[in-house]
C-alpha positions as MATLAB code, in Angstrom:
seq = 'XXXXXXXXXXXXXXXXXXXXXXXXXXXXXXXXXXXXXXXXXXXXXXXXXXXXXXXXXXXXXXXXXXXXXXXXXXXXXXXXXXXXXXXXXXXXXXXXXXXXXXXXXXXXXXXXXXXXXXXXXXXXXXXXXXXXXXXXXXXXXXXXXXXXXXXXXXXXXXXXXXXXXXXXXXXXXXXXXXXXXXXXXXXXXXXXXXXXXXXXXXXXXXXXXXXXXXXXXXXXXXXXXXXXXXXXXXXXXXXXXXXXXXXX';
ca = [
     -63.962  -81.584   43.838;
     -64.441  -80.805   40.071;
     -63.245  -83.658   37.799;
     -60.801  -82.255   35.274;
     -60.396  -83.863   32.115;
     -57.375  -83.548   29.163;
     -58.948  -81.875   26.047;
     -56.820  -81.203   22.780;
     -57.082  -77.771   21.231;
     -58.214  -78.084   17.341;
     -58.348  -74.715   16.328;
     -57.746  -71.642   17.603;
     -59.417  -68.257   15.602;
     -58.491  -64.553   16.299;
     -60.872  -62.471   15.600;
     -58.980  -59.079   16.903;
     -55.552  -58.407   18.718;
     -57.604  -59.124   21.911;
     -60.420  -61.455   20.975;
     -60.264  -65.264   20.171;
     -62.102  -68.368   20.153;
     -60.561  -71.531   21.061;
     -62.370  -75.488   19.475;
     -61.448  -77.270   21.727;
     -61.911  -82.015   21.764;
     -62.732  -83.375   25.576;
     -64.509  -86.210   26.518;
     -67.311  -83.669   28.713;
     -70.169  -84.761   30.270;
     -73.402  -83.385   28.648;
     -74.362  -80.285   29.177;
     -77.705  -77.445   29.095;
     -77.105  -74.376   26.840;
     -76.183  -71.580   28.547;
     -74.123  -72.920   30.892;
     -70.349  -72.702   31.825;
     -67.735  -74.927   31.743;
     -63.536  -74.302   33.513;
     -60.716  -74.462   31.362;
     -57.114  -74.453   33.124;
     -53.533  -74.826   32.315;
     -50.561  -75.938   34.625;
     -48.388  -72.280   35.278;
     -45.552  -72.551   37.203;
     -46.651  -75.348   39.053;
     -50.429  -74.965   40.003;
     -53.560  -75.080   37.450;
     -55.044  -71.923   37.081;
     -58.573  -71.671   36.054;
     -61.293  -69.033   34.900;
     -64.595  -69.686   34.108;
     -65.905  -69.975   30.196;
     -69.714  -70.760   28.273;
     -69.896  -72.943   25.929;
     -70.710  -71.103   22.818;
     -71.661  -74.289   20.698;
     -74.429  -76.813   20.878;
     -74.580  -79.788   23.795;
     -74.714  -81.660   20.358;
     -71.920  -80.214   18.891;
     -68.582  -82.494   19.214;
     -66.534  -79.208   18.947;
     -66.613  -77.369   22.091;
     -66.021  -74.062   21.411;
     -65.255  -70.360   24.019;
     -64.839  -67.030   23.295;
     -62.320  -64.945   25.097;
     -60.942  -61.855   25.248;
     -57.124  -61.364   25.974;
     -56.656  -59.344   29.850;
     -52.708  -58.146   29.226;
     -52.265  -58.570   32.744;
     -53.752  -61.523   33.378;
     -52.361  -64.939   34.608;
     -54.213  -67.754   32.087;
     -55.878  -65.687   29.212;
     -52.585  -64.381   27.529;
     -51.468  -67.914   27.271;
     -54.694  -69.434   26.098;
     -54.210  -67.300   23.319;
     -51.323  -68.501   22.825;
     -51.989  -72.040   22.494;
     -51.834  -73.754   18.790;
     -53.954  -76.483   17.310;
     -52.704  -79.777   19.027;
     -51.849  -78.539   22.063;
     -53.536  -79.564   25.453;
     -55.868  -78.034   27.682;
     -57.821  -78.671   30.957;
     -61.233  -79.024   31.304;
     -63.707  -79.129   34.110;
     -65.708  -82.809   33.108;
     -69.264  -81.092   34.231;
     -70.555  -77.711   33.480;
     -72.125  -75.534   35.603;
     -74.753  -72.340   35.813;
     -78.278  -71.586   35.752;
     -78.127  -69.274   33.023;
     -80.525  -71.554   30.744;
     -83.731  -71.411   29.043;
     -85.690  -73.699   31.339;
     -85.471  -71.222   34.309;
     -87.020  -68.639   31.874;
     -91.055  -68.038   32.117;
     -92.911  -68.118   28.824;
     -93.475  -65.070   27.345;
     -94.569  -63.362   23.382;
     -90.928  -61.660   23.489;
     -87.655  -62.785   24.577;
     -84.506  -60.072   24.866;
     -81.310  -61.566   24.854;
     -78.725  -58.938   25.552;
     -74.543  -59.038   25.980;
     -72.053  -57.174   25.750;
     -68.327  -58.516   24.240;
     -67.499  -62.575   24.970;
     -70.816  -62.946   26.989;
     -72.822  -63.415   23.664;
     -71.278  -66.937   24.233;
     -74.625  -68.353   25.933;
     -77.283  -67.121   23.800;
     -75.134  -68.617   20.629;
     -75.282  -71.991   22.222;
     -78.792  -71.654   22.842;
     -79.666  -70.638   19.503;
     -77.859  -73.220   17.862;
     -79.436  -75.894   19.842;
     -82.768  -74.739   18.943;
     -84.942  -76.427   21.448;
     -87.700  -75.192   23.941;
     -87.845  -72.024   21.813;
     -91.476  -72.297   20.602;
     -92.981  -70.785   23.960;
     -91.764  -67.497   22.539;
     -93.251  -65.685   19.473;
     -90.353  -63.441   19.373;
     -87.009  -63.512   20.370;
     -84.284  -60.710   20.084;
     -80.512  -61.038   19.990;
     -78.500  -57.923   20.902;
     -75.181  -58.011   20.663;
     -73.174  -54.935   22.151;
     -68.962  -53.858   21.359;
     -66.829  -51.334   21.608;
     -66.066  -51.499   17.711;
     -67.425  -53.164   15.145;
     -64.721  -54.887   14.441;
     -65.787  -57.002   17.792;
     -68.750  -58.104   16.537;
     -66.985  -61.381   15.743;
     -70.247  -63.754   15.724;
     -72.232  -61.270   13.654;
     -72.186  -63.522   10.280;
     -73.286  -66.523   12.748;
     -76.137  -64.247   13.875;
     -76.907  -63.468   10.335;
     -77.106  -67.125    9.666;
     -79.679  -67.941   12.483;
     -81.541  -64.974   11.782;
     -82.122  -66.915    8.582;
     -82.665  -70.432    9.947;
     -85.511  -68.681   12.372;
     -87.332  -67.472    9.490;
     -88.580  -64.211   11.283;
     -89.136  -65.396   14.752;
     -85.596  -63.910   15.474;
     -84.315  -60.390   15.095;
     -80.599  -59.420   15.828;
     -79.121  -56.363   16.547;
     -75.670  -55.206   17.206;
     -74.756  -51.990   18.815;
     -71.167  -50.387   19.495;
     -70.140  -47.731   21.962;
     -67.365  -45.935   20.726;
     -68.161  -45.955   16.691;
     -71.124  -45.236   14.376;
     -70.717  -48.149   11.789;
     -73.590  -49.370    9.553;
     -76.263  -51.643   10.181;
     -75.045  -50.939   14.269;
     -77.069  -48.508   16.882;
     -74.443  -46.505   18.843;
     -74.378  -46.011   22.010;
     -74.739  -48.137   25.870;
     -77.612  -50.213   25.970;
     -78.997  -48.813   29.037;
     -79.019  -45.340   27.379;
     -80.584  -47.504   24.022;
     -83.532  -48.552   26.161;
     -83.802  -45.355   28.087;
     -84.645  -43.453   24.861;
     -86.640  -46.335   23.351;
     -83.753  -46.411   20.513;
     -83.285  -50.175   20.650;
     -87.134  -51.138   21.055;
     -87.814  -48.887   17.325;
     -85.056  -50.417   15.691;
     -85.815  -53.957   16.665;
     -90.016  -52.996   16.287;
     -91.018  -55.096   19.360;
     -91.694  -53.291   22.837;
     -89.629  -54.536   25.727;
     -92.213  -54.133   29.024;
     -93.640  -56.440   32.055;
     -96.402  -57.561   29.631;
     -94.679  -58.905   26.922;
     -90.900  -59.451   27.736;
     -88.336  -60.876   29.915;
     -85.382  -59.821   29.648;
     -81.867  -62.033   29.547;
     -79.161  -59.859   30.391;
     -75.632  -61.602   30.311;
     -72.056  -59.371   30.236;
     -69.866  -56.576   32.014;
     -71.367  -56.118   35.318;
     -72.208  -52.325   34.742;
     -74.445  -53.126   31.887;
     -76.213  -55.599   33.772;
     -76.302  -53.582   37.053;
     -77.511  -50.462   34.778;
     -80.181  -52.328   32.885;
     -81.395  -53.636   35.823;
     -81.861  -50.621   37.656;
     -83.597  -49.081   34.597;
     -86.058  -51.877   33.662;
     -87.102  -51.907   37.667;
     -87.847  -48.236   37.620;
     -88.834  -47.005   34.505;
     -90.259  -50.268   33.382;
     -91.467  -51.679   36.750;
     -90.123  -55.025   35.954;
     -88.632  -57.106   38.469;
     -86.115  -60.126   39.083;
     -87.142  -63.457   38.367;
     -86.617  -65.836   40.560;
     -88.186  -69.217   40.978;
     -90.013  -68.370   44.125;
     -91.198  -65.350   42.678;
     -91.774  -65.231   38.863;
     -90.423  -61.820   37.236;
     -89.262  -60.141   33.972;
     -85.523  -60.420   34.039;
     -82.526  -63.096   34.369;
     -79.186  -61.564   34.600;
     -75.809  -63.032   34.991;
     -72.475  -61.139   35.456;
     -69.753  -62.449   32.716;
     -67.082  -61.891   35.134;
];
């Protein structure tokens, strides 16, 4: 049985008519970037629960998630709605395997999401540890618009703080905006778009991949980095070139 705890919202920041992050006080237990935690809320009776990453440090007092707004669905719309003060469930111990230590060493690490799953690699990042086993490590970020690129001045700011040993790189899908590729990252890789603008290769002998958002993407990448790359999945048994995880 999960142990739910009471948490108190402290801030609550919209980014765009559908994304928002909530800061959230609750007395936790400690927790490994990258992983999840459950936040819930009592509707008509029952708690209903979806799973969130942490998007801040373990360190970090402020526990903070980044959602997106389903119109249809039962706990999101009313998360958003929630104001500063106001309570909010929390599972007491996180959960997930989406985390640095089950990632081989390597000379270049790819972190790619798409929308709200940018959450774990920001909470890696800002921890900051176990990240010397890679010379290089790349932060894509992929949206529809650029107006979703709501961590981008965070990213900016720990592009700094890594002092060239981190490169970011944001991409949308349905815009050409400045500074961003356009297009699907599959199709980015495919035509080696994403590899020239970031100036690092991404193959079996330099790379592993991190691949963390809608299920397409991830199922797509996948299938491309397996056949035209000839990587394959890590898994502990069997050491590969990729760790995925499907945001939803």
């Amino acid at each position: 049985m999960a142990d739910w705890v009471t948490g108190k919202v402290t801030k609550v920041q919209n980014w765009t008519d559908a994304l928002f992050s909530l800061t959230v006080h609750a007395p936790v237990q400690p927790f490994t970037a990258g992983q999840f935690a459950k936040l819930g809320l009592e509707i008509d009776g029952e708690r209903v629960q979806r799973a969130y990453s942490y998007v801040n440090a373990p360190d970090s007092p402020e526990l903070e998630f980044y959602l997106v707004t389903v119109p249809d669905g039962k706990l999101s719309p009313r998360l958003a709605a929630l104001k500063s003060g106001d309570e909010i469930q929390v599972v007491s111990e996180a959960a997930g395997f989406f985390v640095l230590n089950e990632v081989p060493d390597c000379d270049t690490l790819w972190m790619l999401a798409t929308g709200t799953a940018i959450g774990p690699y920001l909470s890696i990042l800002q921890q900051g540890q176990d990240l010397e086993r890679f010379n290089n490590i790349v932060l894509v970020h992929a949206a529809r618009y650029a107006a979703d690129l709501s961590y981008l001045p965070l990213m900016q700011a720990l592009q700094q703080r890594y002092a060239g040993k981190l490169r970011i790189q944001a991409v949308v899908s349905r815009e050409t905006a400045p500074g961003t590729l356009t297009g699907r990252v599959p199709a980015l890789i495919d035509s080696g778009e994403l590899e020239r603008a970031v100036g690092l290769p991404m193959d079996k002998e330099t790379s592993h991949v991190m691949l963390c958002g809608n299920p397409q993407m991830v199922r797509d990448t996948q299938e491309l980095l397996k056949e035209r790359r000839q990587m394959t999945k890590h898994l502990r048994r069997r050491p590969g070139h990729i760790t995925a995880e499907h945001y939803w």
